[in-house]
């Protein structure tokens, strides 16, 4: 299945387009909110493993509905070395079907379902992780990429 192209504002002060990453592997991880416990663990884990992903010719991008201003603070606070993308209008979140009903303490609400996509060099989705548990998730994605790129 081909990954849907999209363009979103990025923390590198330009607009990011998925089509510009052709020729590299890409990890797109969708997360609920900047600077919350689970999202911080997930982002920091990807950040710690970034050099290993780069050795495999892979870029990492985190996407949430937070603003670029919020992303910038989050990146600065945790010294995140990859770009975060802002989808304040929920267009990409809906296109990738990660925006939906969630339950927390008996309450139902709409939000981002933590999901990760691994995309190959031709723009094809290789693997999707849904309802991600953050502990060791980045490591699992890296191991999957290592096995695929052999």
Coordinates of C-alpha atoms in Angstrom, one line a residue:
X1 CA 0.0 0.0 0.0
X2 CA 1.4 3.4 -1.0
X3 CA 1.7 6.1 1.7
X4 CA -0.6 9.1 1.1
X5 CA 1.5 12.1 0.3
X6 CA 1.0 15.2 2.4
X7 CA 2.5 18.6 3.2
X8 CA 2.7 19.9 6.8
X9 CA 4.5 22.7 8.6
X10 CA 7.8 21.4 10.1
X11 CA 10.0 22.5 13.0
X12 CA 12.7 23.1 10.5
X13 CA 10.8 26.3 9.4
X14 CA 9.7 24.9 6.1
X15 CA 6.9 22.8 4.8
X16 CA 7.6 19.1 4.9
X17 CA 6.2 16.9 2.0
X18 CA 6.4 13.2 2.2
X19 CA 7.1 12.9 -1.5
X20 CA 10.5 14.7 -0.9
X21 CA 11.7 11.7 1.2
X22 CA 11.6 9.2 -1.7
X23 CA 14.9 7.3 -1.8
X24 CA 15.0 7.0 2.0
X25 CA 13.2 4.9 4.6
X26 CA 10.8 7.0 6.7
X27 CA 9.3 6.4 10.2
X28 CA 6.2 8.5 10.7
X29 CA 4.9 8.3 14.3
X30 CA 1.7 9.9 15.3
X31 CA 1.5 10.8 19.0
X32 CA -1.2 12.5 21.1
X33 CA 0.5 15.5 22.7
X34 CA 3.8 17.3 23.2
X35 CA 5.4 17.0 26.7
X36 CA 3.1 14.4 28.1
X37 CA 4.6 11.3 29.8
X38 CA 4.0 8.6 27.1
X39 CA 4.8 11.0 24.2
X40 CA 8.0 12.2 25.9
X41 CA 9.2 8.6 26.4
X42 CA 8.4 7.7 22.8
X43 CA 10.0 10.8 21.3
X44 CA 13.1 10.5 23.5
X45 CA 13.5 6.8 22.6
X46 CA 13.4 7.6 18.9
X47 CA 15.9 10.5 19.5
X48 CA 18.3 8.2 21.3
X49 CA 18.3 5.7 18.4
X50 CA 18.3 8.4 15.7
X51 CA 22.0 7.7 14.6
X52 CA 21.2 4.0 14.2
X53 CA 18.1 4.8 12.0
X54 CA 20.2 7.3 9.9
X55 CA 22.8 4.6 9.3
X56 CA 20.0 2.5 7.7
X57 CA 19.1 5.6 5.5
X58 CA 16.0 6.3 7.5
X59 CA 14.4 9.6 8.6
X60 CA 12.1 10.0 11.6
X61 CA 9.2 12.4 11.8
X62 CA 6.8 12.9 14.7
X63 CA 3.3 14.2 14.0
X64 CA 0.6 15.6 16.4
X65 CA -2.0 18.3 16.3
X66 CA 0.1 20.5 18.4
X67 CA 1.3 23.8 16.9
X68 CA 4.9 24.5 15.7
X69 CA 5.4 26.7 18.7
X70 CA 4.5 23.8 21.0
X71 CA 6.7 21.5 19.0
X72 CA 9.6 23.9 19.2
X73 CA 9.4 24.1 23.0
X74 CA 9.2 20.3 23.2
X75 CA 12.2 19.8 20.9
X76 CA 14.3 22.4 22.8
X77 CA 13.4 21.0 26.2
X78 CA 14.4 17.4 25.3
X79 CA 17.1 18.2 22.6
X80 CA 15.2 16.3 19.9
X81 CA 17.3 16.1 16.8
X82 CA 14.6 15.3 14.2
X83 CA 11.7 17.3 12.9
X84 CA 8.2 17.4 14.3
X85 CA 5.2 18.1 12.0
X86 CA 2.1 20.1 13.0
X87 CA -1.3 18.9 11.8
X88 CA -3.5 21.4 13.6
X89 CA -6.3 20.9 11.0
X90 CA -6.3 17.1 11.5
X91 CA -6.0 16.6 7.7
X92 CA -3.2 14.1 7.8
X93 CA -4.4 12.5 11.0
X94 CA -7.7 11.7 9.3
X95 CA -6.0 10.6 6.0
X96 CA -3.9 8.1 7.9
X97 CA -6.9 7.0 10.0
X98 CA -5.2 7.8 13.4
X99 CA -7.8 10.3 14.6
X100 CA -10.7 8.5 16.3
X101 CA -12.6 7.7 19.5
X102 CA -10.6 7.1 22.6
X103 CA -11.6 6.1 26.1
X104 CA -10.0 7.3 29.3
X105 CA -11.4 6.7 32.8
X106 CA -14.8 5.9 31.4
X107 CA -14.9 9.0 29.2
X108 CA -15.1 8.9 25.4
X109 CA -13.5 11.6 23.3
X110 CA -11.8 12.2 19.9
X111 CA -8.0 12.1 19.8
X112 CA -4.9 10.6 18.2
X113 CA -4.4 6.9 18.4
X114 CA -0.7 6.4 18.9
X115 CA 0.4 4.8 15.6
X116 CA 3.7 4.3 13.7
X117 CA 4.2 3.8 10.0
X118 CA 7.4 2.4 8.4
X119 CA 7.6 3.6 4.8
X120 CA 10.1 2.2 2.2
X121 CA 12.3 4.2 -0.3
X122 CA 9.6 4.0 -2.9
X123 CA 6.9 5.5 -0.7
X124 CA 5.2 2.1 0.1
X125 CA 4.0 1.3 3.7
X126 CA 6.0 -1.6 5.0
X127 CA 4.5 -1.9 8.4
X128 CA 2.0 -0.2 10.7
X129 CA 2.0 -0.4 14.5
X130 CA -1.4 0.5 16.0
X131 CA -2.3 1.3 19.6
X132 CA 1.5 1.6 20.3
X133 CA 2.8 0.9 23.8
X134 CA 5.7 3.3 24.2
X135 CA 8.1 1.1 26.2
X136 CA 10.7 -0.3 23.7
X137 CA 8.6 0.7 20.7
X138 CA 11.4 2.7 19.0
X139 CA 13.7 -0.3 19.5
X140 CA 11.1 -2.6 17.9
X141 CA 10.8 -0.3 14.9
X142 CA 14.6 -0.2 14.5
X143 CA 14.8 -4.0 14.6
X144 CA 12.1 -4.3 12.0
X145 CA 13.9 -1.8 9.7
X146 CA 17.2 -3.7 10.2
X147 CA 15.5 -7.0 9.1
X148 CA 13.9 -5.3 6.1
X149 CA 17.0 -3.5 4.9
X150 CA 19.3 -6.5 4.9

